Amino acid sequence: MPLLDRQLVVVTGKGGTGKTSVSAALAVLASRLGKRVLICEMDAKGTLAATFDVGPLPFEPIEVSPGIWAMAMNTEDSLREYLRLFLKIPLIGRLGVLARTFDFVADAAPGVREILSLGKLCYEVRERHYDMVIVDGVATGHVIAQLRAPDAIGELIKVGPVKEQTRWMQDILEDHSRSGVVLVTTPEEMPVLETLDLVGRIRDETNVDIAAVVANRVLPELFGRSEEAVFDALQQPEIVDALRARVGNGVDVVLDGARLAVAMRRGGAAHLEHLRNELPEGTGVVYVPELFSRSTGRRSAELIADALGEELL
Amino acid sequence: MTAGAGQEPVTTPGLDALLASKEMVLVCGSGGVGKTTTAAAIGLQAATELGGRVLVLTVDPARRLADALGLGGVGVGNSEVRVDPARLPNRPQGELWMAMLDTKASWDDLIARHAPDATTREAILANPLYQNITSRFVHSHEYIAMERLHDLHASGRYDLVIVDTPPSRHALDILDAPARMTEFFGSRLLRWLTVPSRSRLLSVASKPFYQVADRILGNNFLQDIAEFFTLFQRMETGFVRRAAETEAMLADVRTTFIVVTTLEAAPVTEARYLLGELTRRQLPLGAVVANRVLPTALCSLDAREAAARLVQDSGEIGAALSGGLGAPAALVSRVLAEVGTRFHDFGVVAARQTERQAELASLCPLVVPVPWMEHEVDDLATLTRIGMSTWGRA
């Protein structure tokens, strides 16, 4: 199922790989196709708000761009909504004490917090309030717990309304035509190794589909083979002298810069090759080039959306 | 920054003076900025240059880093391991030790130490929720890291202890962990959770909670929680005392915080926030280490002009050099144009980095740049180079 046709996309990746930029770009791309998109920031860091150049995001989604609604997850608000919607408990107002108590219970019981956050988003999918729901910013260390939350709750609680609700969540999450995980990585050693590790764990420990691996900030190839031979030859002292005479003394630094660029590109390419070789068959890798531009903000989301569009559309 | 050839090598201020007078270093920063590597490199450098016994406490070192330090074997666990001096390139004056943080083992250890008697200890360790609770509640991971730091410092075995703080969704949880533990023991919540179940039903305040919780979660679950916390409460005195000691230790003049970042937008935003919070809490902020910094020469006007001319005159220059290189003029021109264009791209990145570094310098008295390195850190030579950079030496 093509990534952009899914209704629930969970975006994860090691810190610093640009998962928020990629999430925002997916939202931009989907909205360009005329979809109504909800994008939810899970880690309360405020990077999603910064990407759309808006202030702190509330729990109630706000339209940040035509067709894109954004919200920040908050388990207390989610609990409030859950109690109101499903258990018909009107607790508006004096939730303070209960919420603090709930914090400790949620810390103790596996999956409680996760089910409230992911549950809210599955609910939005089920009710079809949006065409696509993008979950941004689940840390790699936490995504398995998120995806396994319905299972964990199911094991903990044998009967009752919660048990029922985990069932429909599971149906949505585990339906490969509706939901999937996107793993964002960069062409560096640690992010690639962690991505491969996580791919293995998602496949072993959950029934959730991996929709795509996004390799972000891939450096462009500078030279083909014959060009590289010329570049090497350029660095002979007498050629450098000739260049200096024509373009000035700065040419030494320019050549150093090009060598640096070649080395960076080469290192990255090796890690990407490892990624491709080790990924299970059928897992697509989508490449987003280094844009040499701003790495956050609205403009970056548009540029990454352009790049993703070339690969996905 | 225009040190020409023939001039004295410039020594930029580094971490050496800072660390010479400190006993504890907390290395913090967002994920993916090279925090663990930096902690290890600083430790290596301190052991080499300052001497003494230096311990680096890390959470989860990358496999290759662990291998490089000789810690790749199984069962390092919570124990402290000395890095074989024969592996270290620069004949250290002192000793480098490494330890990992095993949350589970540390909790077991802590329970064993604080439990008033063997029965309580066994009952806690056997509680079905113990493992789950300890791995999650009250920012347990952060709390344990603080505990280990306190322990290691108090043991008197080391001159310098460097902690690679656990990655957390909220980087400052670690600082709040001791206070939260104290608050937790003093909370009404713990009292509700630990009153006998029958009288609990009579408590007006807790009634709505238990009604809702029972409906959602079922009764057994709450009983297990109540039992766990009842046992846990018996250890209050020890926990509260140590939390207070740990908090005092964090603010001590012998402690310093080092914030690690790269000079990309998102990590810098995070670093800025961390620096602000450390200042607000009046914690001893020592330095920022900026990793993967591109050479500032990439921003030089000379070089930018040369690159622009390479692109502009690529046809002409290509034709002129074609003979000497023995390659077709068109091919040479293409290479020259590409070199010039790429230089411009990286120049833009380097210029932004310079700007962000200046911004960090306005928030912290010492910003130490570590250059981008071609090799990833899988050997001690690279680790040593990083360590030297943090010392302000190329």
XYZ file of C-alpha atoms in Angstrom:
707
model
C 0.000 0.000 0.000
C 1.556 3.331 -1.036
C 2.645 5.388 1.926
C 0.454 8.364 1.098
C -2.673 6.194 0.901
C -2.379 5.049 4.509
C -4.571 6.540 7.181
C -2.188 6.211 10.125
C 1.538 6.765 9.774
C 3.820 6.535 12.806
C 7.116 8.333 12.177
C 10.082 7.385 14.313
C 13.857 7.712 14.201
C 16.922 8.436 16.271
C 17.229 11.966 17.602
C 18.715 14.375 15.107
C 17.742 12.471 11.971
C 15.024 14.959 11.111
C 11.909 12.951 11.894
C 9.847 16.047 12.561
C 10.892 17.608 9.256
C 9.993 14.390 7.461
C 6.641 14.137 9.300
C 5.812 17.718 8.408
C 6.863 17.135 4.805
C 4.600 14.075 4.574
C 1.741 16.221 5.857
C 2.510 18.919 3.292
C 2.679 16.337 0.514
C -0.610 14.719 1.539
C -2.319 18.093 1.798
C -1.112 18.930 -1.702
C -3.042 15.854 -2.823
C -6.154 17.374 -1.277
C -6.142 15.261 1.876
C -7.167 16.461 5.311
C -4.212 15.657 7.544
C -3.791 15.552 11.304
C -0.208 15.666 12.550
C 0.487 15.041 16.210
C 3.635 15.849 18.136
C 4.237 13.136 20.727
C 7.321 14.331 22.586
C 6.249 17.843 23.594
C 9.518 19.337 22.427
C 7.878 21.973 20.302
C 9.850 21.158 17.155
C 6.688 20.487 15.171
C 5.274 23.863 16.166
C 8.569 25.448 15.102
C 8.432 23.623 11.779
C 5.061 25.190 11.031
C 6.207 28.485 12.506
C 3.391 28.550 15.045
C 3.362 28.877 18.827
C 3.074 25.921 21.225
C 0.545 23.395 19.946
C -2.523 22.602 22.047
C -4.191 19.214 22.475
C -7.153 20.391 20.400
C -5.912 20.369 16.785
C -5.456 23.726 15.095
C -5.242 24.287 11.356
C -1.653 25.341 10.716
C -1.891 25.353 6.951
C -4.756 24.658 4.543
C -5.636 21.007 5.043
C -3.133 20.408 7.875
C -4.205 20.282 11.507
C -1.598 19.969 14.222
C -1.802 19.004 17.890
C 0.493 18.082 20.746
C -0.188 14.891 22.689
C -0.940 15.244 26.350
C -2.001 12.182 28.288
C -3.994 14.159 30.818
C -6.176 15.728 28.152
C -6.400 12.408 26.417
C -7.526 10.733 29.652
C -10.128 13.439 30.123
C -11.445 12.915 26.618
C -11.397 9.156 27.012
C -13.359 9.217 30.266
C -15.896 11.564 28.735
C -16.321 9.742 25.436
C -16.193 6.127 26.476
C -16.988 5.857 30.142
C -19.333 8.839 30.183
C -17.571 10.250 33.208
C -17.757 14.032 33.156
C -14.629 14.963 35.052
C -14.064 18.380 33.665
C -12.614 20.635 36.284
C -11.287 18.677 39.229
C -9.041 16.286 37.396
C -5.906 17.463 39.195
C -5.730 14.902 41.966
C -6.945 12.115 39.756
C -4.464 13.019 37.066
C -1.530 12.922 39.450
C -2.656 9.598 40.792
C -3.129 8.411 37.278
C 0.459 9.383 36.531
C 1.732 6.869 39.027
C -0.594 4.125 37.880
C 0.375 4.831 34.303
C 4.015 4.620 35.262
C 3.435 1.266 36.858
C 1.226 -0.376 34.287
C 2.710 -1.173 30.902
C 0.866 0.454 28.060
C -1.540 2.719 29.924
C 0.080 5.955 28.888
C 0.772 4.657 25.409
C -2.758 3.486 24.860
C -4.110 6.880 25.789
C -1.907 8.673 23.296
C -1.995 6.221 20.418
C -5.613 5.412 21.259
C -6.601 9.017 20.730
C -5.021 8.964 17.285
C -6.548 5.614 16.337
C -9.849 7.087 17.406
C -9.379 9.948 14.954
C -8.665 7.383 12.240
C -11.690 5.283 13.150
C -14.023 8.248 13.188
C -12.579 9.407 9.877
C -12.169 12.944 11.071
C -9.097 13.125 8.835
C -7.892 11.330 5.719
C -4.453 10.793 7.191
C -3.064 10.913 10.719
C 0.696 11.369 11.101
C 2.258 10.581 14.463
C 5.489 12.498 14.852
C 8.329 12.171 17.244
C 8.043 8.781 18.848
C 11.589 8.087 20.037
C 13.133 4.849 18.761
C 13.381 3.572 22.311
C 9.681 4.039 22.805
C 8.031 3.051 19.559
C 7.787 -0.664 20.341
C 5.978 0.116 23.605
C 3.625 2.383 21.651
C 2.839 -0.192 19.012
C 2.518 -2.991 21.539
C 0.311 -1.006 23.903
C -2.950 -2.706 22.904
C -1.329 -6.125 23.394
C 0.142 -5.124 26.743
C -3.159 -3.791 28.002
C -4.901 -6.867 26.698
C -2.584 -9.057 28.741
C -3.067 -6.964 31.838
C -6.807 -6.555 31.727
C -8.981 -9.496 30.937
C -12.457 -7.980 30.741
C -14.184 -4.638 30.672
C -14.529 -1.644 28.399
C -10.798 -1.071 28.049
C -10.298 -4.583 26.744
C -12.895 -3.963 24.046
C -11.236 -0.750 23.032
C -7.816 -2.274 22.637
C -9.327 -4.621 20.081
C -10.393 -1.991 17.577
C -7.107 -0.137 18.074
C -5.261 -3.306 17.207
C -7.436 -3.786 14.128
C -6.437 -0.364 12.857
C -2.757 -0.579 13.777
C -2.198 -4.038 12.384
C -4.043 -3.476 9.129
C -1.224 -3.060 6.617
C -3.440 -1.232 4.173
C -4.323 1.411 6.716
C -1.365 1.848 9.056
C 2.403 1.734 8.909
C 5.627 2.887 10.502
C 8.088 5.202 8.795
C 11.655 5.035 10.091
C 13.795 8.090 9.465
C 17.558 7.737 9.342
C 20.568 9.649 8.078
C 23.539 8.142 6.217
C 25.579 7.781 9.405
C 26.677 4.740 11.316
C 24.645 4.953 14.521
C 21.332 5.978 12.944
C 21.631 3.204 10.347
C 22.462 0.532 12.930
C 19.626 1.662 15.177
C 17.219 1.690 12.259
C 18.118 -1.874 11.311
C 17.801 -2.938 14.919
C 14.385 -1.331 15.167
C 13.174 -2.843 11.888
C 14.010 -6.262 13.334
C 12.196 -5.555 16.569
C 9.078 -4.168 14.887
C 8.868 -7.297 12.768
C 9.533 -9.650 15.670
C 7.471 -8.018 18.373
C 4.535 -6.404 16.575
C 2.248 -7.033 13.634
C 2.565 -3.458 12.438
C 3.774 -2.892 8.891
C 6.915 -0.942 8.029
C 5.704 1.465 5.365
C 9.095 2.908 4.461
C 12.582 3.795 5.584
C 13.451 7.403 4.788
C 17.145 8.159 4.329
C 17.324 11.854 5.081
C 20.062 14.353 4.222
C 21.786 12.187 1.642
C 24.734 14.078 0.167
C 24.784 14.403 -3.604
C 27.304 12.476 -5.649
C 29.984 14.920 -6.746
C 31.759 13.003 -9.419
C 31.436 9.993 -11.626
C 34.458 7.751 -12.080
C 36.195 9.660 -14.891
C 35.471 12.962 -13.149
C 37.023 11.690 -9.971
C 40.247 10.852 -11.804
C 40.346 14.438 -13.096
C 39.670 15.761 -9.592
C 42.577 13.725 -8.205
C 44.837 14.991 -10.988
C 43.808 18.600 -10.262
C 45.588 18.371 -6.948
C 49.090 18.041 -8.410
C 51.176 21.015 -7.242
C 51.732 22.495 -10.721
C 48.019 22.317 -11.564
C 47.121 23.938 -8.253
C 49.653 26.671 -9.053
C 47.966 27.234 -12.404
C 44.551 27.395 -10.759
C 45.806 29.811 -8.146
C 47.069 32.106 -10.885
C 43.637 32.127 -12.494
C 41.187 32.251 -9.556
C 43.255 33.384 -6.583
C 44.795 31.941 -3.416
C 41.443 30.813 -2.112
C 41.553 27.832 -4.449
C 43.437 25.693 -1.905
C 40.553 25.955 0.537
C 38.096 25.268 -2.289
C 39.917 22.050 -3.129
C 40.048 21.107 0.574
C 36.295 21.697 0.711
C 35.733 19.426 -2.275
C 37.856 16.707 -0.678
C 35.793 17.041 2.476
C 32.599 16.786 0.439
C 33.866 13.670 -1.334
C 34.853 12.066 1.989
C 31.504 12.880 3.574
C 29.603 11.550 0.606
C 31.705 8.377 0.519
C 31.208 7.669 4.214
C 27.467 8.188 3.878
C 27.223 5.987 0.787
C 28.853 3.097 2.635
C 26.308 3.334 5.443
C 23.420 3.509 2.978
C 24.699 0.432 1.213
C 24.794 -1.397 4.514
C 21.215 -0.244 5.175
C 19.972 -1.490 1.795
C 21.742 -4.818 2.148
C 20.459 -5.549 5.613
C 16.848 -4.432 5.248
C 14.336 -7.202 4.733
C 13.206 -7.665 1.155
C 10.309 -5.458 0.190
C 11.150 -2.644 2.587
C 11.463 0.447 0.453
C 14.091 3.121 1.070
C 13.089 6.666 0.156
C 15.930 9.144 -0.295
C 15.796 12.799 0.655
C 18.859 14.747 -0.466
C 20.783 17.149 1.719
C 19.171 20.418 0.781
C 21.957 22.749 1.908
C 19.195 24.892 3.148
C 17.439 25.542 6.387
C 16.922 22.388 8.401
C 13.742 23.481 10.158
C 10.836 25.767 9.437
C 8.104 25.926 6.881
C 10.457 26.279 3.927
C 12.319 23.095 4.820
C 9.038 21.176 5.057
C 8.122 22.381 1.552
C 11.531 21.437 0.126
C 11.545 18.001 1.727
C 7.986 17.505 0.499
C 9.210 18.263 -3.046
C 11.980 15.695 -2.659
C 9.660 13.082 -1.142
C 7.125 13.793 -3.878
C 9.657 12.872 -6.542
C 10.135 9.494 -4.888
C 6.617 8.747 -3.733
C 4.351 10.113 -6.473
C 40.686 33.324 12.421
C 43.239 34.094 9.757
C 46.293 32.413 11.244
C 48.623 32.336 8.282
C 51.586 30.029 7.761
C 54.616 30.621 9.955
C 52.672 32.039 12.871
C 52.662 30.544 16.358
C 50.023 27.831 16.679
C 46.998 29.344 18.342
C 45.820 27.610 21.495
C 42.119 28.123 21.930
C 40.746 27.808 25.450
C 39.670 24.258 26.156
C 38.356 22.002 28.853
C 41.720 21.451 30.545
C 41.474 24.290 33.051
C 37.831 23.540 33.749
C 38.335 19.850 34.442
C 41.490 20.282 36.493
C 39.411 21.647 39.343
C 36.346 19.402 39.044
C 35.428 16.015 40.437
C 32.182 15.365 38.605
C 31.146 16.132 35.068
C 27.620 15.708 33.740
C 27.540 15.513 29.983
C 24.117 16.352 28.591
C 22.542 17.016 25.220
C 19.920 15.721 22.813
C 20.230 12.376 21.056
C 22.500 11.872 18.080
C 24.984 14.648 18.797
C 27.837 12.386 19.906
C 27.280 12.671 23.636
C 28.651 9.256 24.582
C 31.663 9.661 22.322
C 32.367 13.090 23.783
C 32.137 11.763 27.335
C 34.578 8.965 26.499
C 36.950 11.323 24.665
C 36.988 13.789 27.549
C 37.661 10.938 29.957
C 40.508 9.649 27.833
C 42.014 13.112 27.548
C 41.663 13.811 31.281
C 43.327 10.513 32.176
C 46.115 11.270 29.702
C 46.775 14.885 30.584
C 45.560 15.392 34.127
C 46.356 11.974 35.476
C 44.595 10.363 38.379
C 41.788 7.835 38.158
C 39.078 8.872 35.736
C 35.806 7.016 35.381
C 33.357 7.404 32.514
C 29.860 6.187 33.321
C 27.940 5.599 30.108
C 24.477 4.385 29.374
C 24.670 2.614 26.098
C 27.938 2.917 24.210
C 27.904 2.059 20.537
C 29.296 -1.389 19.941
C 32.371 -0.169 18.126
C 33.175 2.373 20.787
C 32.841 -0.292 23.453
C 35.096 -2.588 21.425
C 37.660 0.152 20.953
C 37.828 0.655 24.689
C 38.089 -3.061 25.293
C 34.621 -3.301 26.760
C 33.093 -5.316 23.966
C 33.039 -8.491 26.027
C 29.932 -9.713 27.764
C 29.113 -9.105 31.378
C 30.570 -5.673 31.912
C 27.207 -4.853 33.473
C 27.394 -2.546 36.393
C 30.996 -3.230 37.247
C 33.786 -0.753 36.660
C 36.383 -1.849 34.148
C 39.820 -0.372 33.624
C 40.728 0.336 30.004
C 43.953 -1.459 29.228
C 46.681 1.249 29.132
C 48.443 -0.651 26.359
C 45.480 0.226 24.114
C 45.790 3.942 24.736
C 47.933 5.746 22.154
C 49.338 8.562 24.302
C 50.727 6.814 27.391
C 48.331 8.221 29.948
C 49.639 9.446 33.272
C 46.447 8.320 34.917
C 43.973 5.468 34.663
C 40.850 5.382 32.508
C 37.938 3.385 33.847
C 34.587 2.720 32.227
C 31.281 1.639 33.694
C 27.889 1.081 32.167
C 24.592 1.851 33.754
C 22.377 -1.176 34.146
C 19.089 0.153 35.490
C 17.713 -3.186 36.606
C 20.864 -4.302 38.416
C 21.216 -0.883 40.023
C 17.690 -1.004 41.382
C 18.190 -4.481 42.801
C 21.327 -3.192 44.407
C 19.570 -0.168 45.826
C 16.721 -2.243 47.260
C 19.217 -4.608 48.833
C 20.980 -1.684 50.441
C 17.949 0.190 51.707
C 15.612 -2.614 52.704
C 15.259 -2.672 56.491
C 15.242 -6.471 56.580
C 15.562 -9.533 54.392
C 11.814 -10.174 54.312
C 11.051 -6.745 52.904
C 13.828 -7.098 50.386
C 12.626 -10.450 49.123
C 9.005 -9.305 49.035
C 9.899 -6.299 46.923
C 12.071 -8.221 44.515
C 9.295 -10.787 44.129
C 6.497 -8.283 43.537
C 5.175 -8.801 39.998
C 5.136 -5.081 39.364
C 8.574 -4.384 40.792
C 10.468 -4.655 37.559
C 7.954 -2.693 35.593
C 7.638 0.004 38.193
C 11.346 0.425 38.738
C 12.007 0.654 35.045
C 9.538 3.474 34.663
C 8.358 5.302 37.698
C 9.606 8.630 38.983
C 12.054 8.803 36.098
C 13.719 5.768 37.472
C 16.480 5.666 34.889
C 17.530 9.204 35.645
C 17.241 8.586 39.345
C 19.481 5.565 39.138
C 22.063 7.474 37.117
C 22.155 10.069 39.877
C 22.455 7.354 42.490
C 25.398 5.771 40.718
C 27.075 9.139 40.377
C 26.615 9.802 44.058
C 27.930 6.363 44.926
C 30.959 6.538 42.697
C 31.866 9.946 43.968
C 31.320 8.987 47.572
C 33.413 5.844 47.151
C 36.571 7.956 46.920
C 37.947 5.635 44.269
C 38.089 8.255 41.502
C 39.525 11.693 40.996
C 37.086 12.509 38.235
C 33.745 10.937 37.355
C 32.197 11.756 33.983
C 28.570 10.831 33.386
C 27.035 10.435 29.989
C 23.464 11.290 31.030
C 20.702 8.966 29.859
C 18.819 10.030 26.780
C 15.489 11.245 27.993
C 12.521 12.814 26.359
C 13.092 15.690 28.650
C 16.787 16.252 29.071
C 16.414 17.788 32.496
C 14.491 14.957 34.099
C 17.788 13.811 35.467
C 18.139 16.978 37.496
C 14.660 16.687 38.903
C 14.885 13.002 39.720
C 16.140 13.300 43.322
C 13.584 15.980 44.211
C 10.811 13.952 42.666
C 11.787 10.947 44.709
C 11.638 13.023 47.886
C 8.336 14.535 46.863
C 6.956 11.121 46.085
C 7.717 9.796 49.557
C 6.060 12.803 51.111
C 2.999 12.717 48.881
C -0.585 12.066 49.869
C -0.691 9.768 46.933
C 1.737 7.325 48.479
C -0.346 7.404 51.641
C -3.516 6.528 49.722
C -1.814 3.805 47.872
C -0.488 2.284 51.036
C -3.424 2.446 53.454
C -5.020 -0.954 53.956
C -7.584 -1.629 51.248
C -10.570 -1.624 53.597
C -9.937 1.797 55.067
C -9.031 3.001 51.623
C -12.643 2.529 50.606
C -13.623 4.890 53.384
C -11.251 7.594 52.350
C -13.330 10.267 50.695
C -10.476 11.728 48.718
C -9.360 8.529 47.079
C -12.783 7.094 46.450
C -13.411 8.562 42.999
C -9.993 7.472 41.887
C -10.428 3.883 42.968
C -13.878 3.704 41.481
C -12.604 4.853 38.135
C -9.396 2.891 38.347
C -11.149 -0.318 39.305
C -13.519 0.091 36.429
C -10.712 0.629 33.995
C -7.983 -1.593 35.297
C -9.464 -4.247 37.509
C -8.860 -4.739 41.201
C -5.871 -7.076 41.355
C -3.675 -4.693 39.600
C -4.255 -2.003 42.194
C -3.609 -4.469 45.005
C -0.232 -5.303 43.568
C 0.604 -1.642 43.298
C -0.526 -0.995 46.862
C 1.576 -3.865 48.140
C 4.626 -2.684 46.308
C 4.376 0.844 47.614
C 3.691 -0.311 51.157
C 6.957 -2.198 51.080
C 8.696 0.605 49.337
C 7.640 3.094 51.976
C 9.681 1.251 54.565
C 12.765 2.468 52.814
C 11.786 6.106 52.924
C 14.499 7.356 55.261
C 17.374 6.035 53.199
C 15.941 7.225 49.912
C 15.102 10.707 51.096
C 18.503 11.238 52.666
C 20.361 10.143 49.573
C 18.169 12.200 47.299
C 19.059 15.272 49.336
C 22.765 14.406 49.162
C 22.577 13.881 45.430
C 20.868 17.220 44.908
C 23.528 18.991 46.918
C 26.198 17.233 44.907
C 24.744 18.509 41.614
C 25.026 22.124 42.746
C 28.490 21.685 44.285
C 31.404 23.740 42.941
C 33.283 20.527 42.257
C 30.608 19.571 39.731
C 30.333 20.913 36.212
C 27.859 20.476 33.378
C 28.963 20.135 29.786
C 26.350 20.491 27.050
C 27.120 18.607 23.847
C 25.562 19.606 20.549
C 26.190 19.752 16.833
C 25.743 23.040 15.040
C 22.589 22.034 13.201
C 19.394 23.922 13.899
C 17.473 21.390 15.980
C 20.292 20.322 18.336
C 21.235 23.971 18.872
C 17.653 24.813 19.822
C 17.776 21.993 22.335
C 21.193 23.095 23.636
C 19.962 26.650 24.035
C 17.083 25.407 26.124
C 19.389 23.251 28.260
C 21.778 26.142 28.842
C 18.919 28.403 29.881
C 17.568 25.820 32.314
C 20.973 25.116 33.862
C 21.492 28.833 34.368
C 18.018 29.291 35.809
C 18.635 26.480 38.285
C 21.981 28.000 39.193
C 23.768 24.792 38.374
C 27.477 24.972 37.552
C 27.567 25.301 33.777
C 31.061 24.606 32.485
C 31.192 24.412 28.713
C 29.503 23.622 25.434
C 31.188 21.067 23.197
C 30.173 21.619 19.569
C 30.710 18.471 17.519
C 31.211 17.972 13.778
C 32.171 21.568 13.089
C 33.119 22.306 9.486
C 36.389 24.206 8.933
C 35.785 27.941 9.261
C 38.013 28.438 6.224
C 34.970 27.372 4.191
C 33.561 30.820 4.929
C 36.617 32.806 3.877
C 36.052 35.505 1.302
C 39.137 34.460 -0.709
C 37.848 30.958 -1.048
C 34.319 32.060 -1.939
C 35.669 34.282 -4.655
C 37.896 31.519 -5.993
C 34.941 29.113 -6.038
C 32.742 31.617 -7.855
C 35.439 32.176 -10.465
C 35.903 28.410 -10.918
C 32.238 28.137 -11.809
C 32.140 31.258 -13.945
C 35.317 30.582 -15.923
C 35.121 26.803 -15.872
C 35.020 26.603 -19.677
C 38.100 28.720 -20.181
C 40.125 27.183 -17.332
C 39.113 23.703 -18.366
C 40.414 24.293 -21.850
C 43.684 25.692 -20.500
C 44.329 22.791 -18.116
C 43.062 20.061 -20.417
C 46.491 19.414 -21.927
C 48.378 19.251 -18.639
C 45.806 16.872 -17.190
C 45.485 14.746 -20.284
C 41.719 14.902 -20.080
C 39.059 16.372 -22.400
C 38.419 20.080 -21.785
C 34.677 19.542 -21.292
C 35.272 16.978 -18.569
C 37.778 19.213 -16.750
C 35.362 22.138 -16.971
C 32.566 20.051 -15.528
C 34.723 18.980 -12.577
C 35.826 22.563 -11.893
C 32.258 23.836 -11.995
C 31.123 21.049 -9.664
C 33.955 21.789 -7.208
C 32.974 25.449 -7.171
C 29.253 24.782 -6.766
C 29.724 22.292 -3.937
C 32.032 24.689 -2.199
C 29.268 27.218 -2.217
C 26.822 24.685 -0.673
C 29.188 23.724 2.119
C 30.131 27.364 2.607
C 26.487 28.148 3.357
C 26.385 25.323 5.902
C 29.654 26.469 7.482
C 28.438 30.064 7.684
C 25.307 28.958 9.518
C 27.430 26.879 11.863
C 29.604 29.900 12.675
C 26.527 31.933 13.455
C 25.124 29.256 15.768
C 28.460 28.835 17.508
C 28.507 32.571 18.223
C 24.983 32.328 19.579
C 26.002 29.522 21.952
C 29.023 31.558 23.036
C 26.659 34.277 24.229
C 24.991 31.718 26.517
C 28.063 29.934 27.855
C 31.535 31.291 28.612
C 33.335 28.352 27.007
C 32.394 26.835 23.640
C 34.775 24.156 22.430
C 34.520 23.195 18.753
C 35.441 19.674 17.684
C 36.097 19.439 13.936
C 34.162 17.135 11.672
C 36.189 13.961 11.246
C 36.406 11.774 8.243
C 36.435 8.585 10.250
C 33.682 7.695 12.589
C 34.729 6.937 16.068
C 35.708 3.316 15.961
C 39.273 3.578 17.099
C 41.172 5.153 19.921
C 43.153 7.343 17.561
C 39.992 9.206 16.538
C 38.795 9.311 20.121
C 42.154 10.795 21.081
C 41.841 13.433 18.354
C 38.425 14.427 19.681
C 39.837 14.563 23.192
C 42.687 16.791 22.010
C 40.206 19.102 20.307
C 38.255 19.508 23.517
C 41.534 20.483 25.136
C 41.831 23.250 22.580
C 44.578 21.528 20.609
C 44.354 20.593 16.968
